[in-house]
PDB file of C-alpha atoms in Angstrom:
ATOM      1  CA  MET F  27      32.362  24.370  19.495  1.00 45.00           C
ATOM      2  CA  ILE F  28      32.345  28.149  21.169  1.00 51.00           C
ATOM      3  CA  LYS F  29      35.915  28.191  23.314  1.00 56.00           C
ATOM      4  CA  ASN F  30      34.255  27.844  27.152  1.00 71.00           C
ATOM      5  CA  ILE F  31      34.086  32.422  27.150  1.00 88.00           C
ATOM      6  CA  LYS F  32      32.968  33.900  30.448  1.00 93.00           C
ATOM      7  CA  ASP F  33      31.638  37.482  28.397  1.00 94.00           C
ATOM      8  CA  ILE F  34      29.852  40.661  29.773  1.00 92.00           C
ATOM      9  CA  TYR F  35      28.268  42.957  27.377  1.00 93.00           C
ATOM     10  CA  VAL F  36      27.735  46.719  28.247  1.00 89.00           C
ATOM     11  CA  GLY F  37      25.569  48.886  26.320  1.00 86.00           C
ATOM     12  CA  GLU F  38      22.444  51.221  25.818  1.00 84.00           C
ATOM     13  CA  THR F  39      19.719  50.106  24.414  1.00 85.00           C
ATOM     14  CA  GLY F  40      19.210  49.499  20.942  1.00 84.00           C
ATOM     15  CA  THR F  41      23.418  48.895  20.990  1.00 87.00           C
ATOM     16  CA  GLY F  42      23.688  44.766  20.030  1.00 89.00           C
ATOM     17  CA  LYS F  43      24.721  43.440  22.598  1.00 91.00           C
ATOM     18  CA  SER F  44      21.692  41.207  22.582  1.00 91.00           C
ATOM     19  CA  TYR F  45      22.522  40.442  18.609  1.00 91.00           C
ATOM     20  CA  GLN F  46      25.779  39.325  19.371  1.00 93.00           C
ATOM     21  CA  ALA F  47      24.835  37.356  22.002  1.00 94.00           C
ATOM     22  CA  PHE F  48      22.145  34.707  20.252  1.00 94.00           C
ATOM     23  CA  GLN F  49      24.716  34.308  17.239  1.00 94.00           C
ATOM     24  CA  LYS F  50      27.301  33.387  19.220  1.00 95.00           C
ATOM     25  CA  ALA F  51      24.183  30.624  20.978  1.00 95.00           C
ATOM     26  CA  LEU F  52      23.376  30.371  17.106  1.00 94.00           C
ATOM     27  CA  LYS F  53      27.566  29.035  16.608  1.00 94.00           C
ATOM     28  CA  ASN F  54      27.243  27.118  20.466  1.00 94.00           C
ATOM     29  CA  LYS F  55      27.285  23.430  18.310  1.00 92.00           C
ATOM     30  CA  GLY F  56      26.044  21.991  22.705  1.00 93.00           C
ATOM     31  CA  ILE F  57      23.684  22.999  24.594  1.00 96.00           C
ATOM     32  CA  THR F  58      22.310  26.124  24.370  1.00 97.00           C
ATOM     33  CA  ILE F  59      19.912  28.406  26.852  1.00 98.00           C
ATOM     34  CA  ILE F  60      18.725  31.481  26.589  1.00 97.00           C
ATOM     35  CA  PHE F  61      17.880  32.917  29.505  1.00 97.00           C
ATOM     36  CA  ASP F  62      15.582  36.000  28.473  1.00 94.00           C
ATOM     37  CA  GLY F  63      13.652  38.485  31.132  1.00 89.00           C
ATOM     38  CA  VAL F  64      11.266  39.201  29.275  1.00 89.00           C
ATOM     39  CA  SER F  65       7.727  38.408  28.464  1.00 90.00           C
ATOM     40  CA  LYS F  66       7.025  35.986  25.329  1.00 91.00           C
ATOM     41  CA  ASN F  67       5.276  39.612  23.195  1.00 90.00           C
ATOM     42  CA  ILE F  68       8.454  42.033  24.333  1.00 86.00           C
ATOM     43  CA  LEU F  69      10.693  38.695  23.265  1.00 86.00           C
ATOM     44  CA  LEU F  70       9.483  38.965  19.833  1.00 85.00           C
ATOM     45  CA  SER F  71       7.985  42.592  18.680  1.00 83.00           C
ATOM     46  CA  SER F  72      10.891  44.057  20.577  1.00 67.00           C
ATOM     47  CA  LYS F  73      13.526  41.742  19.025  1.00 64.00           C
ATOM     48  CA  ALA F  74      12.079  41.889  15.170  1.00 63.00           C
ATOM     49  CA  SER F  75      15.674  42.847  13.989  1.00 71.00           C
ATOM     50  CA  MET F  76      16.523  39.688  15.259  1.00 82.00           C
ATOM     51  CA  LYS F  77      13.413  37.260  14.587  1.00 80.00           C
ATOM     52  CA  ASN F  78      15.246  34.992  12.361  1.00 82.00           C
ATOM     53  CA  MET F  79      18.018  34.182  14.847  1.00 89.00           C
ATOM     54  CA  ILE F  80      14.427  34.295  17.715  1.00 89.00           C
ATOM     55  CA  TYR F  81      12.799  31.220  15.847  1.00 89.00           C
ATOM     56  CA  LYS F  82      15.238  28.998  15.756  1.00 92.00           C
ATOM     57  CA  PHE F  83      15.892  28.398  19.273  1.00 95.00           C
ATOM     58  CA  GLU F  84      12.334  26.879  21.197  1.00 96.00           C
ATOM     59  CA  LEU F  85      10.483  29.280  23.604  1.00 96.00           C
ATOM     60  CA  VAL F  86      10.188  27.713  27.271  1.00 97.00           C
ATOM     61  CA  ASP F  87       8.004  29.413  29.502  1.00 97.00           C
ATOM     62  CA  ILE F  88      10.395  29.608  32.805  1.00 96.00           C
ATOM     63  CA  LYS F  89       7.322  27.990  34.361  1.00 96.00           C
ATOM     64  CA  ASP F  90       7.858  25.038  32.404  1.00 97.00           C
ATOM     65  CA  LEU F  91      11.716  25.867  33.144  1.00 96.00           C
ATOM     66  CA  CYS F  92      12.773  22.574  35.686  1.00 93.00           C
ATOM     67  CA  ASP F  93      10.800  19.880  33.886  1.00 94.00           C
ATOM     68  CA  LEU F  94      12.710  20.677  30.515  1.00 95.00           C
ATOM     69  CA  LYS F  95      13.994  17.944  29.198  1.00 93.00           C
ATOM     70  CA  ILE F  96      17.468  19.478  27.466  1.00 94.00           C
ATOM     71  CA  SER F  97      18.665  18.101  23.833  1.00 92.00           C
ATOM     72  CA  LYS F  98      21.402  19.151  22.362  1.00 86.00           C
ATOM     73  CA  ARG F  99      20.354  19.053  19.091  1.00 84.00           C
ATOM     74  CA  LYS F 100      18.263  21.682  20.437  1.00 92.00           C
ATOM     75  CA  LYS F 101      18.225  25.132  22.057  1.00 96.00           C
ATOM     76  CA  TYR F 102      15.868  27.184  24.443  1.00 97.00           C
ATOM     77  CA  ILE F 103      15.378  30.347  25.372  1.00 96.00           C
ATOM     78  CA  ILE F 104      13.103  30.820  28.766  1.00 97.00           C
ATOM     79  CA  TYR F 105      10.961  34.283  27.983  1.00 95.00           C
ATOM     80  CA  ASN F 106       9.292  35.684  31.523  1.00 94.00           C
ATOM     81  CA  SER F 107       5.802  34.697  31.575  1.00 94.00           C
ATOM     82  CA  LEU F 108       5.476  35.384  35.709  1.00 93.00           C
ATOM     83  CA  SER F 109       3.160  38.521  36.808  1.00 91.00           C
ATOM     84  CA  SER F 110       4.266  42.378  37.779  1.00 84.00           C
ATOM     85  CA  VAL F 111       3.724  40.716  40.588  1.00 81.00           C
ATOM     86  CA  GLU F 112       5.876  38.388  40.581  1.00 88.00           C
ATOM     87  CA  HIS F 113       8.582  39.547  38.170  1.00 82.00           C
ATOM     88  CA  ASN F 114      11.346  39.033  40.168  1.00 83.00           C
ATOM     89  CA  TYR F 115      11.221  35.468  40.932  1.00 91.00           C
ATOM     90  CA  TYR F 116      12.721  34.904  37.009  1.00 93.00           C
ATOM     91  CA  ILE F 117      16.071  33.874  39.065  1.00 93.00           C
ATOM     92  CA  ASP F 118      14.069  32.015  41.880  1.00 94.00           C
ATOM     93  CA  TYR F 119      13.086  29.421  38.769  1.00 95.00           C
ATOM     94  CA  VAL F 120      17.033  30.035  37.143  1.00 95.00           C
ATOM     95  CA  ILE F 121      18.355  29.254  40.312  1.00 94.00           C
ATOM     96  CA  GLU F 122      16.349  25.945  41.462  1.00 95.00           C
ATOM     97  CA  PHE F 123      17.014  24.783  37.866  1.00 96.00           C
ATOM     98  CA  LEU F 124      21.271  25.007  37.467  1.00 95.00           C
ATOM     99  CA  ASN F 125      21.388  23.009  40.314  1.00 93.00           C
ATOM    100  CA  LYS F 126      19.045  20.369  39.554  1.00 94.00           C
ATOM    101  CA  LYS F 127      20.927  20.200  35.990  1.00 94.00           C
ATOM    102  CA  HIS F 128      24.977  21.496  36.711  1.00 94.00           C
ATOM    103  CA  LYS F 129      26.259  18.597  36.008  1.00 94.00           C
ATOM    104  CA  MET F 130      24.653  17.873  32.259  1.00 94.00           C
ATOM    105  CA  LEU F 131      25.541  21.972  31.717  1.00 95.00           C
ATOM    106  CA  ASN F 132      28.712  21.951  33.330  1.00 94.00           C
ATOM    107  CA  LYS F 133      30.807  21.154  29.959  1.00 92.00           C
ATOM    108  CA  LYS F 134      32.883  22.991  27.893  1.00 89.00           C
ATOM    109  CA  ASN F 135      30.575  22.514  24.671  1.00 91.00           C
ATOM    110  CA  THR F 136      27.566  24.156  26.882  1.00 95.00           C
ATOM    111  CA  MET F 137      26.960  28.222  26.553  1.00 96.00           C
ATOM    112  CA  LEU F 138      24.267  29.818  29.170  1.00 97.00           C
ATOM    113  CA  VAL F 139      22.885  33.659  27.653  1.00 97.00           C
ATOM    114  CA  PHE F 140      21.474  36.065  30.461  1.00 96.00           C
ATOM    115  CA  ASP F 141      19.728  38.847  28.376  1.00 93.00           C
ATOM    116  CA  ASP F 142      17.541  41.368  29.385  1.00 79.00           C
ATOM    117  CA  GLY F 143      17.596  42.158  32.766  1.00 80.00           C
ATOM    118  CA  VAL F 144      18.270  38.898  34.479  1.00 90.00           C
ATOM    119  CA  PHE F 145      21.321  40.838  35.401  1.00 87.00           C
ATOM    120  CA  GLU F 146      20.635  44.269  36.370  1.00 81.00           C
ATOM    121  CA  ASP F 147      23.476  46.382  37.764  1.00 75.00           C
ATOM    122  CA  ILE F 148      26.913  45.772  37.107  1.00 76.00           C
ATOM    123  CA  ASN F 149      27.636  46.929  40.545  1.00 75.00           C
ATOM    124  CA  VAL F 150      26.226  43.351  41.462  1.00 79.00           C
ATOM    125  CA  PHE F 151      29.509  41.726  39.660  1.00 76.00           C
ATOM    126  CA  SER F 152      31.540  43.600  42.290  1.00 69.00           C
ATOM    127  CA  GLY F 153      29.857  42.066  45.601  1.00 65.00           C
ATOM    128  CA  PHE F 154      27.792  45.776  46.169  1.00 59.00           C
ATOM    129  CA  GLU F 155      24.344  46.226  46.282  1.00 52.00           C
ATOM    130  CA  ASN F 156      22.224  46.319  42.971  1.00 51.00           C
ATOM    131  CA  LYS F 157      21.213  50.620  43.359  1.00 54.00           C
ATOM    132  CA  SER F 158      18.812  49.670  40.884  1.00 53.00           C
ATOM    133  CA  SER F 159      16.470  47.654  42.660  1.00 54.00           C
ATOM    134  CA  SER F 160      15.500  46.202  46.208  1.00 61.00           C
ATOM    135  CA  SER F 161      18.732  44.444  47.815  1.00 71.00           C
ATOM    136  CA  ALA F 162      16.570  41.402  48.184  1.00 76.00           C
ATOM    137  CA  VAL F 163      17.211  40.877  44.565  1.00 78.00           C
ATOM    138  CA  ALA F 164      20.244  42.229  44.551  1.00 79.00           C
ATOM    139  CA  PHE F 165      21.057  38.784  46.500  1.00 81.00           C
ATOM    140  CA  LYS F 166      19.415  36.858  43.866  1.00 85.00           C
ATOM    141  CA  GLU F 167      21.648  38.304  41.171  1.00 86.00           C
ATOM    142  CA  MET F 168      24.987  37.529  43.216  1.00 85.00           C
ATOM    143  CA  ARG F 169      23.433  34.223  44.894  1.00 86.00           C
ATOM    144  CA  LEU F 170      23.021  33.505  41.294  1.00 89.00           C
ATOM    145  CA  LEU F 171      26.653  34.984  40.369  1.00 87.00           C
ATOM    146  CA  SER F 172      28.432  32.279  42.420  1.00 86.00           C
ATOM    147  CA  GLY F 173      26.372  29.720  41.761  1.00 85.00           C
ATOM    148  CA  LEU F 174      27.688  29.719  37.585  1.00 87.00           C
ATOM    149  CA  SER F 175      31.563  30.468  39.567  1.00 83.00           C
ATOM    150  CA  LEU F 176      30.850  27.102  41.541  1.00 83.00           C
ATOM    151  CA  VAL F 177      28.392  23.910  39.714  1.00 88.00           C
ATOM    152  CA  LEU F 178      29.502  26.156  35.637  1.00 91.00           C
ATOM    153  CA  SER F 179      32.637  26.288  35.335  1.00 88.00           C
ATOM    154  CA  LYS F 180      33.796  24.453  32.286  1.00 91.00           C
ATOM    155  CA  THR F 181      30.168  26.884  31.199  1.00 94.00           C
ATOM    156  CA  ALA F 182      30.629  29.026  27.963  1.00 95.00           C
ATOM    157  CA  ILE F 183      28.725  32.576  29.549  1.00 96.00           C
ATOM    158  CA  ILE F 184      27.806  35.547  28.657  1.00 96.00           C
ATOM    159  CA  ILE F 185      25.794  38.479  30.123  1.00 94.00           C
ATOM    160  CA  THR F 186      23.998  41.578  28.980  1.00 94.00           C
ATOM    161  CA  ILE F 187      24.029  44.675  31.151  1.00 89.00           C
ATOM    162  CA  LEU F 188      21.723  47.629  30.093  1.00 85.00           C
ATOM    163  CA  MET F 189      22.758  50.698  31.114  1.00 83.00           C
ATOM    164  CA  ASP F 190      21.244  54.091  30.838  1.00 77.00           C
ATOM    165  CA  SER F 191      23.104  56.775  29.182  1.00 72.00           C
ATOM    166  CA  TYR F 192      24.535  58.748  32.052  1.00 67.00           C
ATOM    167  CA  GLU F 193      25.938  54.879  33.441  1.00 75.00           C
ATOM    168  CA  TYR F 194      27.503  53.958  30.331  1.00 69.00           C
ATOM    169  CA  VAL F 195      28.891  57.190  29.864  1.00 71.00           C
ATOM    170  CA  LYS F 196      30.028  57.380  33.428  1.00 72.00           C
ATOM    171  CA  PHE F 197      30.951  53.104  32.935  1.00 73.00           C
ATOM    172  CA  ILE F 198      33.023  53.808  30.495  1.00 67.00           C
ATOM    173  CA  SER F 199      35.451  55.975  31.682  1.00 68.00           C
ATOM    174  CA  ASN F 200      37.085  53.182  34.047  1.00 73.00           C
ATOM    175  CA  SER F 201      38.523  51.431  30.660  1.00 74.00           C
ATOM    176  CA  ILE F 202      37.419  48.212  33.083  1.00 80.00           C
ATOM    177  CA  ASP F 203      38.493  45.095  30.586  1.00 88.00           C
ATOM    178  CA  LYS F 204      37.782  42.769  33.130  1.00 88.00           C
ATOM    179  CA  ILE F 205      35.422  41.838  36.029  1.00 85.00           C
ATOM    180  CA  TYR F 206      37.057  39.436  38.563  1.00 84.00           C
ATOM    181  CA  SER F 207      33.387  38.012  40.613  1.00 80.00           C
ATOM    182  CA  PHE F 208      33.148  34.789  43.066  1.00 79.00           C
ATOM    183  CA  GLY F 209      35.772  33.008  40.945  1.00 80.00           C
ATOM    184  CA  ASN F 210      35.499  33.550  37.573  1.00 83.00           C
ATOM    185  CA  THR F 211      36.986  36.351  35.395  1.00 89.00           C
ATOM    186  CA  TYR F 212      34.648  37.803  32.660  1.00 90.00           C
ATOM    187  CA  ASN F 213      35.757  39.863  29.720  1.00 92.00           C
ATOM    188  CA  VAL F 214      33.653  43.368  29.040  1.00 91.00           C
ATOM    189  CA  LYS F 215      32.974  44.020  26.212  1.00 91.00           C
ATOM    190  CA  ARG F 216      31.189  47.780  25.660  1.00 87.00           C
ATOM    191  CA  PHE F 217      28.680  48.092  23.390  1.00 88.00           C
ATOM    192  CA  TYR F 218      27.924  51.828  20.741  1.00 82.00           C
ATOM    193  CA  LYS F 219      25.358  53.626  18.941  1.00 74.00           C
ATOM    194  CA  LYS F 220      26.694  52.854  16.376  1.00 62.00           C
ATOM    195  CA  GLU F 221      27.489  48.499  16.630  1.00 44.00           C
ATOM    196  CA  LEU F 222      24.129  47.905  15.470  1.00 43.00           C
ATOM    197  CA  ASN F 223      24.034  45.337  12.090  1.00 46.00           C
TER     198      ASN F 223
END
């Protein structure tokens, strides 16, 4: 069992954020779910170095999420099959699922990973509007964050945040090690190109 962690992995593309998050998910002994905001094809092609890990998870279409029968002996990746027009509704499915299953998931041996664009902007953690998307998307992200705090306080949570080089240089200059958001304390780990496995 992995201790009840609350972590945010921050970095540019190709720095190993997802790789480390997937490794921790594989080590977890309880219910383990990775919410991945990309399509199944992108998941299997752009993360080629992680294929050996990915194939140890059951791949689940976001549209089938609320009907998912969770088994403690399986690990899941929830990929995004929504069209480009519907893409931003991914979070709505996640929120509905967590509302439905929160009693089962609020345990110390449960781990949830939010990877690749589920959360798009680090500023959302401080309650600020998401600069890279619409205010409606930012509101959904903040609603999801508040839900994680209110109903999943015992659950281990890892969130990856992708930043471009300008955002990243600006962020690391602030030397932020912890972010306090909706009652949760998230430890921040910065990823650099040299950390890629």
